[in-house]
Amino acid sequence: MQPHTFAQTGTTGGVSIEDLGPRIPIYTPDFVIDPLRRYHEMRDQYGALVPVELASGLDATLVIDYRTAIGILNDSEHFSADPRAWQQTVPETQRRKWDVYTMMEWRSNSLRSNGKEHDRYREATTAGLAGINQYALQQLVERTAGAAVNTFCRDGGADLLGQYCGPVAFGVVTTILGCTPELAARLGAASAALFDGRDTDTVNQMFDEALRELTRNKRAAPGDDVASRLVEHPARLDDDEMVQQLLTIVSAAIEVPQNLIANTLLLLLSERERFTASTASGLPPSTSAAIDETLFINTPMANYCITYPRQPRRIENVWLPAGQRVGSVWLPANQPVVTSMAAINDSPEINTGHYLGNRSHMAYGSGPHACPNPARVMARLMAEGAIDELLDRLPDLHLTVDPTELAWRPGPFHRALTELPVIFPKSRPLPIHV
Ligand code: HEM
């Protein structure tokens, strides 16, 4: 498929994004109840580009069409990943009111930089992750998952999100980073403070101190882990840059895979028949098939890939509301443009209803900032290992409520359950072999 061609800045014609209709808040408890229905309505009423709010008063454009998103995400000449020009338009008092601000503000990492700086950070992080031995990672996932099951198997019930998916992702990531148990506990306390809504400065300081210490330790005595490979990388990252790359990994590699594991378990447990019945090949569809399907229909990063037009930008050949065919839309300079992976994956153009082995989804983004390949491999190994280990150890596992009664955490970026309650026959802890 060809991406759109974009007009030169300054060309006249086209409508302003503001003219397409009222802004839709995508951060509310109401929005997360049935987001796919809301994206369908957006497609009918707005077309490819939708004026939205990421928080009260935080205006952005949501891209819900595949070709338009591919065009924007691959056009670094006109779109910047660096949010500093936008930040200058936001008063200090206003920033503190937006929880999402910390996920959007500038940092010296790959996500929020362009050009040479981006290449430098991305190469270091990618090399750090690529050095992970996949067999060792598989064993680490099995070990961590087995130990997590042993903490609740005697109870006959658990919240899989808080007692399983979270601890497994956390244990695996702090280990591959090379944290001592004491440092891992400090990172755990910082994550808990974040969830408890402690003030941003306190949370940032907790993460900063722990990751600075990790950096110091690895400079003094490097080992076979991601933090050591980062300090030894030819990019020669300084301490502040080290903290930011480590923080990016901690934020991307714990919560997102945790939600991928939970959303996939929800699919498997809600549609057990479909995932255990034999197919024409004689084999039941695998965990892998359920992960592929989840990456399409309940992808853990629902909306992200934030980018900013460097100048007012006219996007040509975009779908307008139903019945109005195609036209041009102006996006204002320095206002966030967010890609909706969830909406695009569910669009008629992309969602063919065939998921197994189908990697045409947008779950990992696109363009120079797309999720690096070793990170995707790692996420997959974590998800497959965690799900298989759980179902091997507790095969008779059932949801305690109807899937439609489960609550989702409000927020514009993630697709995350608040809990995943299950019951199972009480069982004794099993030994961990690997
Ligand atoms: C299910 C799991 C995951 C999903 C769905 C996912 C999704 C994404 C997406 C959509 C982006 C693009 C963001 C943007 O353009 O602003 C991204 C970037 C990134 N991801 Fe992932 N990710 C996953 C797992 C991971 C893991 C496990 C790691 C690290 C170990 C990781 C590290 C990164 C990094 C460093 C970037 C920034 C790349 C850059 O800016 O050049 N991700 N990811």
Coordinates of C-alpha atoms and ligand atoms in Angstrom, one line a residue:
M1 CA 0.0 0.0 0.0
Q2 CA 1.3 3.5 -0.9
P3 CA 1.5 6.1 1.9
H4 CA -0.2 9.4 1.2
T5 CA 1.7 12.2 -0.5
F6 CA 1.7 15.3 1.6
A7 CA 1.3 18.9 0.4
Q8 CA 3.9 21.6 0.7
T9 CA 3.5 23.8 3.8
G10 CA 1.7 27.0 2.9
T11 CA -0.5 25.4 0.2
T12 CA -4.1 26.7 0.6
G13 CA -7.3 24.6 0.5
G14 CA -8.6 21.9 2.8
V15 CA -10.5 22.1 6.1
S16 CA -9.1 22.6 9.6
I17 CA -9.1 19.6 12.0
E18 CA -11.3 21.8 14.2
D19 CA -14.0 22.0 11.5
L20 CA -14.5 18.3 11.4
G21 CA -16.7 18.2 14.6
P22 CA -16.6 18.6 18.4
R23 CA -13.5 17.1 20.2
I24 CA -14.0 13.7 21.6
P25 CA -12.5 13.0 25.1
I26 CA -10.7 9.6 24.8
Y27 CA -9.5 9.5 28.5
T28 CA -12.9 9.0 30.2
P29 CA -14.2 5.9 32.0
D30 CA -17.1 6.0 29.5
F31 CA -14.7 5.7 26.5
V32 CA -12.9 2.5 27.7
I33 CA -16.2 0.5 28.1
D34 CA -16.5 -0.2 24.3
P35 CA -13.7 1.7 22.5
L36 CA -14.1 -0.3 19.2
R37 CA -17.7 0.9 18.9
R38 CA -16.4 4.5 19.5
Y39 CA -13.7 4.2 16.8
H40 CA -16.4 2.9 14.3
E41 CA -18.5 5.9 15.1
M42 CA -15.5 8.2 14.6
R43 CA -14.8 6.7 11.2
D44 CA -18.4 7.4 10.1
Q45 CA -18.6 10.9 11.6
Y46 CA -15.0 12.2 11.1
G47 CA -13.1 10.1 8.6
A48 CA -9.4 9.5 9.0
L49 CA -8.5 12.3 11.4
V50 CA -10.4 13.0 14.6
P51 CA -10.1 16.0 17.0
V52 CA -9.7 14.5 20.5
E53 CA -8.8 15.4 24.0
L54 CA -6.1 13.3 25.8
A55 CA -7.1 14.9 29.1
S56 CA -9.3 17.9 30.0
G57 CA -8.1 20.7 27.8
L58 CA -5.3 18.7 26.2
D59 CA -6.1 18.9 22.4
A60 CA -4.7 16.4 19.9
T61 CA -5.5 14.7 16.6
L62 CA -6.2 11.0 16.5
V63 CA -5.2 9.2 13.3
I64 CA -7.6 6.2 12.7
D65 CA -6.7 5.3 9.1
Y66 CA -3.9 3.0 8.2
R67 CA -2.5 4.9 5.1
T68 CA -2.7 8.3 6.8
A69 CA -0.9 6.9 9.9
I70 CA 1.9 5.3 7.7
G71 CA 2.3 8.6 5.9
I72 CA 2.7 10.6 9.0
L73 CA 4.8 8.2 11.0
N74 CA 7.3 7.9 8.1
D75 CA 7.6 11.6 7.4
S76 CA 10.2 12.9 9.9
E77 CA 10.9 15.9 7.7
H78 CA 7.5 17.4 8.6
F79 CA 6.7 15.6 11.9
S80 CA 8.9 15.7 15.0
A81 CA 9.0 13.3 17.9
D82 CA 10.5 16.1 20.1
P83 CA 7.6 17.6 22.2
R84 CA 9.5 20.7 23.4
A85 CA 7.9 23.2 21.0
W86 CA 4.4 21.9 22.2
Q87 CA 5.5 22.1 25.9
Q88 CA 6.3 25.8 25.5
T89 CA 2.6 26.3 24.7
V90 CA 1.5 24.7 27.9
P91 CA 1.6 26.8 31.2
E92 CA 3.4 25.1 34.1
T93 CA 0.3 25.1 36.3
Q94 CA -1.6 23.2 33.5
R95 CA 1.1 20.5 33.1
R96 CA 0.7 19.3 36.7
K97 CA -3.1 18.8 36.2
W98 CA -2.5 16.2 33.4
D99 CA -1.4 12.7 34.5
V100 CA -0.4 11.9 31.0
Y101 CA 2.1 14.8 30.8
T102 CA 5.0 12.6 32.2
M103 CA 4.3 10.1 29.3
M104 CA 4.5 13.0 26.8
E105 CA 7.2 15.4 28.0
W106 CA 10.7 15.6 26.5
R107 CA 13.4 13.2 27.7
S108 CA 16.8 12.4 26.3
N109 CA 15.6 9.0 24.9
S110 CA 14.9 7.5 21.5
L111 CA 11.1 8.0 21.7
R112 CA 11.3 11.8 22.2
S113 CA 14.2 12.7 19.9
N114 CA 14.9 13.0 16.2
G115 CA 17.8 12.4 13.8
K116 CA 21.3 11.7 15.1
E117 CA 20.3 11.7 18.8
H118 CA 17.5 9.3 18.0
D119 CA 19.8 7.0 16.1
R120 CA 22.3 7.0 19.0
Y121 CA 19.8 6.2 21.7
R122 CA 18.0 3.6 19.6
E123 CA 21.2 1.8 18.5
A124 CA 22.3 1.5 22.1
T125 CA 19.0 0.2 23.4
T126 CA 18.6 -2.2 20.5
A127 CA 22.1 -3.6 21.0
G128 CA 21.4 -3.9 24.7
L129 CA 18.3 -5.9 24.1
A130 CA 19.7 -7.9 21.1
G131 CA 22.4 -9.4 23.5
I132 CA 19.7 -11.2 25.5
N133 CA 20.1 -15.0 25.1
Q134 CA 16.7 -16.2 24.0
Y135 CA 17.0 -19.6 25.6
A136 CA 18.1 -18.1 28.9
L137 CA 15.2 -15.6 28.7
Q138 CA 12.7 -18.5 28.1
Q139 CA 14.0 -20.2 31.2
L140 CA 13.9 -17.0 33.2
V141 CA 10.2 -16.5 32.2
E142 CA 9.4 -20.1 33.2
R143 CA 11.1 -19.8 36.5
T144 CA 9.5 -16.4 37.3
A145 CA 6.1 -17.6 36.2
G146 CA 6.3 -20.8 38.2
A147 CA 7.3 -18.9 41.3
A148 CA 4.4 -16.5 40.9
V149 CA 1.9 -19.3 40.5
N150 CA 3.3 -20.9 43.7
T151 CA 2.4 -17.7 45.7
F152 CA -1.4 -18.2 45.1
C153 CA -2.0 -21.8 44.0
R154 CA -3.2 -22.9 47.4
D155 CA -5.8 -20.1 47.5
G156 CA -8.2 -21.4 44.8
G157 CA -8.5 -17.9 43.4
A158 CA -6.5 -14.9 42.3
D159 CA -6.4 -11.6 40.5
L160 CA -4.2 -12.6 37.6
L161 CA -3.4 -9.0 36.7
G162 CA -1.9 -8.0 40.1
Q163 CA -0.7 -11.4 41.3
Y164 CA 0.6 -12.9 38.1
C165 CA 1.0 -10.8 34.9
G166 CA 2.5 -7.8 36.8
P167 CA 4.9 -9.8 39.0
V168 CA 6.1 -12.0 36.1
A169 CA 6.8 -9.0 33.8
F170 CA 8.5 -7.1 36.6
G171 CA 10.6 -10.0 37.7
V172 CA 11.8 -10.8 34.2
V173 CA 12.6 -7.2 33.3
T174 CA 14.5 -6.3 36.5
T175 CA 16.6 -9.5 36.0
I176 CA 17.5 -8.9 32.4
L177 CA 18.5 -5.3 33.3
G178 CA 20.9 -6.8 35.9
C179 CA 19.2 -5.4 39.1
T180 CA 20.1 -6.8 42.5
P181 CA 17.1 -7.9 44.6
E182 CA 17.5 -4.7 46.6
L183 CA 17.4 -2.4 43.5
A184 CA 14.5 -4.4 42.0
A185 CA 12.6 -3.7 45.3
R186 CA 13.3 0.0 45.0
L187 CA 12.0 0.0 41.4
G188 CA 9.0 -1.9 42.6
A189 CA 8.4 0.8 45.3
A190 CA 8.7 3.5 42.7
S191 CA 6.2 1.8 40.4
A192 CA 3.8 1.3 43.3
A193 CA 4.1 5.0 44.2
L194 CA 3.2 5.8 40.6
F195 CA 0.1 3.7 40.7
D196 CA -0.8 5.1 44.1
G197 CA -0.9 8.5 42.5
R198 CA 2.1 9.9 44.6
D199 CA 3.3 13.3 43.2
T200 CA 5.3 13.1 40.0
D201 CA 8.4 14.7 41.6
T202 CA 8.6 12.0 44.3
V203 CA 8.1 9.2 41.8
N204 CA 10.6 10.6 39.4
Q205 CA 13.2 10.9 42.2
M206 CA 12.6 7.3 43.3
F207 CA 13.2 6.0 39.8
D208 CA 16.1 8.3 39.2
E209 CA 18.0 7.3 42.3
A210 CA 17.5 3.5 41.7
L211 CA 18.5 3.7 38.0
R212 CA 21.5 6.0 38.7
E213 CA 22.7 3.4 41.3
L214 CA 22.2 0.6 38.7
T215 CA 24.3 2.6 36.2
R216 CA 27.1 3.2 38.8
N217 CA 27.2 -0.5 39.7
K218 CA 27.4 -1.6 36.1
R219 CA 30.2 1.0 35.2
A220 CA 32.2 -0.5 38.2
A221 CA 31.4 -4.2 37.5
P222 CA 29.8 -5.0 34.2
G223 CA 28.0 -8.3 33.7
D224 CA 26.0 -10.1 31.1
D225 CA 22.9 -7.9 31.3
V226 CA 21.1 -5.0 29.4
A227 CA 22.4 -2.2 31.7
S228 CA 26.0 -3.4 31.3
R229 CA 25.7 -3.5 27.5
L230 CA 24.2 0.0 27.6
V231 CA 27.1 1.5 29.6
E232 CA 29.6 -0.3 27.4
H233 CA 28.0 0.8 24.1
P234 CA 30.1 2.9 21.8
A235 CA 27.4 5.7 22.1
R236 CA 29.1 6.5 25.4
L237 CA 25.9 7.4 27.2
D238 CA 26.4 9.7 30.2
D239 CA 24.7 9.0 33.5
D240 CA 21.6 11.2 32.8
E241 CA 21.2 9.5 29.4
M242 CA 21.7 6.0 31.0
V243 CA 18.9 6.8 33.5
Q244 CA 16.6 7.8 30.6
Q245 CA 17.3 4.7 28.4
L246 CA 16.8 2.5 31.5
L247 CA 13.6 4.2 32.4
T248 CA 12.3 3.8 28.8
I249 CA 12.9 0.1 29.0
V250 CA 11.3 -0.2 32.5
S251 CA 8.2 1.7 31.3
A252 CA 7.9 -0.1 28.0
A253 CA 8.9 -3.6 29.0
I254 CA 6.9 -4.1 32.2
E255 CA 3.4 -2.6 31.8
V256 CA 2.9 -3.2 28.1
P257 CA 3.8 -6.9 28.1
Q258 CA 1.9 -7.3 31.4
N259 CA -1.3 -6.0 29.6
L260 CA -0.6 -8.2 26.6
I261 CA -0.4 -11.2 28.8
A262 CA -3.6 -10.2 30.7
N263 CA -5.6 -9.3 27.5
T264 CA -4.5 -12.6 25.9
L265 CA -5.5 -14.6 29.0
L266 CA -8.9 -12.8 28.9
L267 CA -9.4 -14.0 25.3
L268 CA -8.3 -17.5 26.0
L269 CA -10.4 -17.9 29.1
S270 CA -13.5 -16.3 27.6
E271 CA -13.4 -18.4 24.4
R272 CA -12.0 -21.6 25.7
E273 CA -13.9 -23.7 23.3
R274 CA -12.5 -22.0 20.3
F275 CA -8.9 -22.2 21.6
T276 CA -9.0 -25.8 22.7
A277 CA -11.1 -27.4 19.9
S278 CA -9.1 -29.2 17.3
T279 CA -8.8 -27.5 13.9
A280 CA -8.7 -29.1 10.5
S281 CA -4.9 -29.7 11.0
G282 CA -5.8 -31.8 14.1
L283 CA -4.1 -29.3 16.4
P284 CA -5.8 -26.8 18.7
P285 CA -5.0 -23.1 18.0
S286 CA -2.0 -22.2 20.2
T287 CA -1.2 -19.5 22.7
S288 CA 0.6 -17.9 19.8
A289 CA -2.7 -17.6 17.9
A290 CA -4.3 -15.9 20.9
I291 CA -1.4 -13.5 21.2
D292 CA -1.7 -12.6 17.4
E293 CA -5.4 -12.1 17.8
T294 CA -5.0 -9.9 20.9
L295 CA -2.4 -7.7 19.1
F296 CA -5.2 -7.0 16.6
I297 CA -8.3 -6.6 18.7
N298 CA -7.2 -5.7 22.2
T299 CA -3.7 -4.4 21.7
P300 CA -2.0 -3.1 24.9
M301 CA -0.9 0.2 23.5
A302 CA -4.2 1.4 22.1
N303 CA -3.1 4.9 21.0
Y304 CA 0.4 6.3 21.0
C305 CA 3.3 7.1 18.6
I306 CA 3.0 10.8 19.4
T307 CA 4.3 13.2 16.8
Y308 CA 4.1 17.0 16.2
P309 CA 3.8 18.9 12.9
R310 CA 6.8 21.1 12.6
Q311 CA 4.7 23.7 10.7
P312 CA 0.9 23.8 10.0
R313 CA 0.5 20.8 7.8
R314 CA -2.0 19.9 5.2
I315 CA -2.7 16.2 4.9
E316 CA -4.0 15.3 1.5
N317 CA -6.3 12.5 0.3
V318 CA -7.7 11.7 3.7
W319 CA -11.0 10.1 4.2
L320 CA -13.6 12.6 5.4
P321 CA -16.9 11.7 7.1
A322 CA -19.1 9.1 5.4
G323 CA -20.6 10.4 2.2
Q324 CA -18.0 13.2 1.7
R325 CA -15.3 11.1 0.1
V326 CA -11.7 12.3 0.3
G327 CA -10.2 15.8 0.9
S328 CA -7.5 17.7 2.7
V329 CA -7.2 18.5 6.4
W330 CA -4.9 21.0 8.1
L331 CA -3.2 20.1 11.3
P332 CA -1.9 22.9 13.5
A333 CA 1.9 23.2 14.2
N334 CA 3.2 21.7 17.4
Q335 CA -0.1 20.0 18.5
P336 CA 0.1 16.3 19.4
V337 CA -0.8 13.8 16.6
V338 CA -1.5 10.4 18.1
T339 CA -1.9 7.2 16.1
S340 CA -4.7 4.8 17.1
M341 CA -3.3 1.4 16.7
A342 CA -6.5 0.0 18.2
A343 CA -8.8 1.8 15.6
I344 CA -6.5 1.0 12.7
N345 CA -6.2 -2.7 13.6
D346 CA -10.0 -3.0 13.6
S347 CA -10.5 -1.0 10.4
P348 CA -12.0 -2.9 7.4
E349 CA -8.7 -2.4 5.5
I350 CA -6.6 -4.2 8.1
N351 CA -8.8 -6.6 10.0
T352 CA -9.5 -9.5 7.7
G353 CA -10.6 -11.8 10.5
H354 CA -7.5 -13.9 10.0
Y355 CA -5.0 -13.4 12.8
L356 CA -2.7 -16.4 13.1
G357 CA 0.8 -15.4 12.0
N358 CA -0.7 -12.2 10.5
R359 CA 1.8 -9.3 11.4
S360 CA 0.0 -6.6 9.3
H361 CA -1.3 -5.0 12.5
M362 CA 0.0 -1.6 13.8
A363 CA 0.5 -2.8 17.4
Y364 CA 4.2 -2.0 17.4
G365 CA 3.9 1.3 15.5
S366 CA 5.6 2.2 12.3
G367 CA 8.6 4.2 10.9
P368 CA 11.8 5.2 12.6
H369 CA 10.3 5.0 16.2
A370 CA 8.5 1.6 15.8
C371 CA 9.2 -0.8 18.6
P372 CA 12.7 -2.3 17.9
N373 CA 12.7 -5.9 16.8
P374 CA 14.6 -7.4 19.8
A375 CA 11.9 -5.7 22.1
R376 CA 9.1 -7.4 20.1
V377 CA 10.9 -10.8 20.3
M378 CA 11.3 -10.3 24.1
A379 CA 7.6 -9.3 24.5
R380 CA 6.5 -12.4 22.6
L381 CA 8.7 -14.8 24.6
M382 CA 7.4 -13.3 27.9
A383 CA 3.8 -13.5 26.9
E384 CA 4.0 -17.1 25.5
G385 CA 6.1 -18.4 28.4
A386 CA 3.9 -16.8 31.0
I387 CA 0.6 -18.0 29.5
D388 CA 1.8 -21.5 28.9
E389 CA 3.3 -21.9 32.4
L390 CA 0.1 -20.7 34.0
L391 CA -2.2 -23.0 32.1
D392 CA 0.2 -25.9 32.5
R393 CA 0.3 -25.5 36.3
L394 CA -3.4 -24.5 36.7
P395 CA -5.2 -26.1 33.8
D396 CA -8.7 -25.8 35.3
L397 CA -8.8 -22.0 35.5
H398 CA -12.0 -20.0 35.1
L399 CA -13.0 -16.3 35.1
T400 CA -15.2 -15.5 38.1
V401 CA -17.2 -12.9 36.2
D402 CA -18.6 -12.5 32.7
P403 CA -16.0 -10.9 30.5
T404 CA -18.4 -8.0 29.9
E405 CA -18.3 -7.1 33.6
L406 CA -14.6 -6.6 33.8
A407 CA -13.4 -3.0 34.3
W408 CA -10.8 -1.3 32.1
R409 CA -8.5 1.4 33.4
P410 CA -9.4 4.8 31.9
G411 CA -6.6 6.6 30.0
P412 CA -5.9 7.7 26.4
F413 CA -2.9 5.4 25.7
H414 CA -3.3 1.9 27.2
R415 CA -5.8 -0.9 26.9
A416 CA -5.5 -2.3 30.4
L417 CA -7.8 -4.2 32.8
T418 CA -8.1 -3.1 36.4
E419 CA -8.1 -6.8 37.5
L420 CA -8.6 -10.3 36.1
P421 CA -10.2 -12.5 38.8
V422 CA -10.1 -16.3 38.3
I423 CA -10.9 -19.4 40.3
F424 CA -9.3 -22.8 40.1
P425 CA -9.0 -26.0 42.3
K426 CA -6.6 -25.4 45.2
S427 CA -3.3 -27.1 44.5
R428 CA 0.1 -27.5 46.2
P429 CA 3.1 -25.5 44.9
L430 CA 5.1 -27.4 42.3
P431 CA 8.9 -27.4 42.1
I432 CA 10.6 -25.0 39.7
H433 CA 12.8 -27.1 37.4
V434 CA 14.5 -24.5 35.2
Ligands
HEM1 C1 3.5 -6.1 23.7 C2 4.6 -5.5 23.9 C3 5.0 -4.1 23.2 C4 4.2 -3.3 22.4 C5 2.8 -3.5 22.0 C6 5.1 -2.2 22.1 C7 4.7 -1.1 21.3 C8 5.5 -0.1 20.9 C9 5.1 1.0 20.1 C10 3.7 1.2 19.5 C11 6.2 1.8 19.9 C12 6.2 3.1 19.1 C13 6.1 4.3 20.0 C14 6.2 5.6 19.2 O1 6.3 5.7 18.0 O2 6.0 6.7 19.9 C15 7.2 1.3 20.7 C16 8.5 1.8 20.8 C17 9.5 1.3 21.6 N1 9.4 0.2 22.3 FE1 7.9 -1.2 22.4 N2 6.3 -2.3 22.7 C18 6.3 -3.5 23.4 C19 7.3 -4.1 24.1 C20 8.5 -3.5 24.3 C21 9.5 -4.1 25.1 C22 9.5 -5.4 25.8 C23 10.6 -3.1 25.1 C24 11.9 -3.2 25.7 C25 12.4 -4.2 26.3 C26 10.2 -2.0 24.2 C27 10.9 -1.0 23.9 C28 10.6 0.0 23.0 C29 11.4 1.2 22.7 C30 12.8 1.5 23.3 C31 10.7 2.0 21.8 C32 11.2 3.3 21.2 C33 11.8 3.2 19.9 C34 12.3 4.5 19.3 O3 11.7 5.6 19.6 O4 13.1 4.4 18.4 N3 8.9 -2.3 23.8 N4 6.8 0.1 21.3

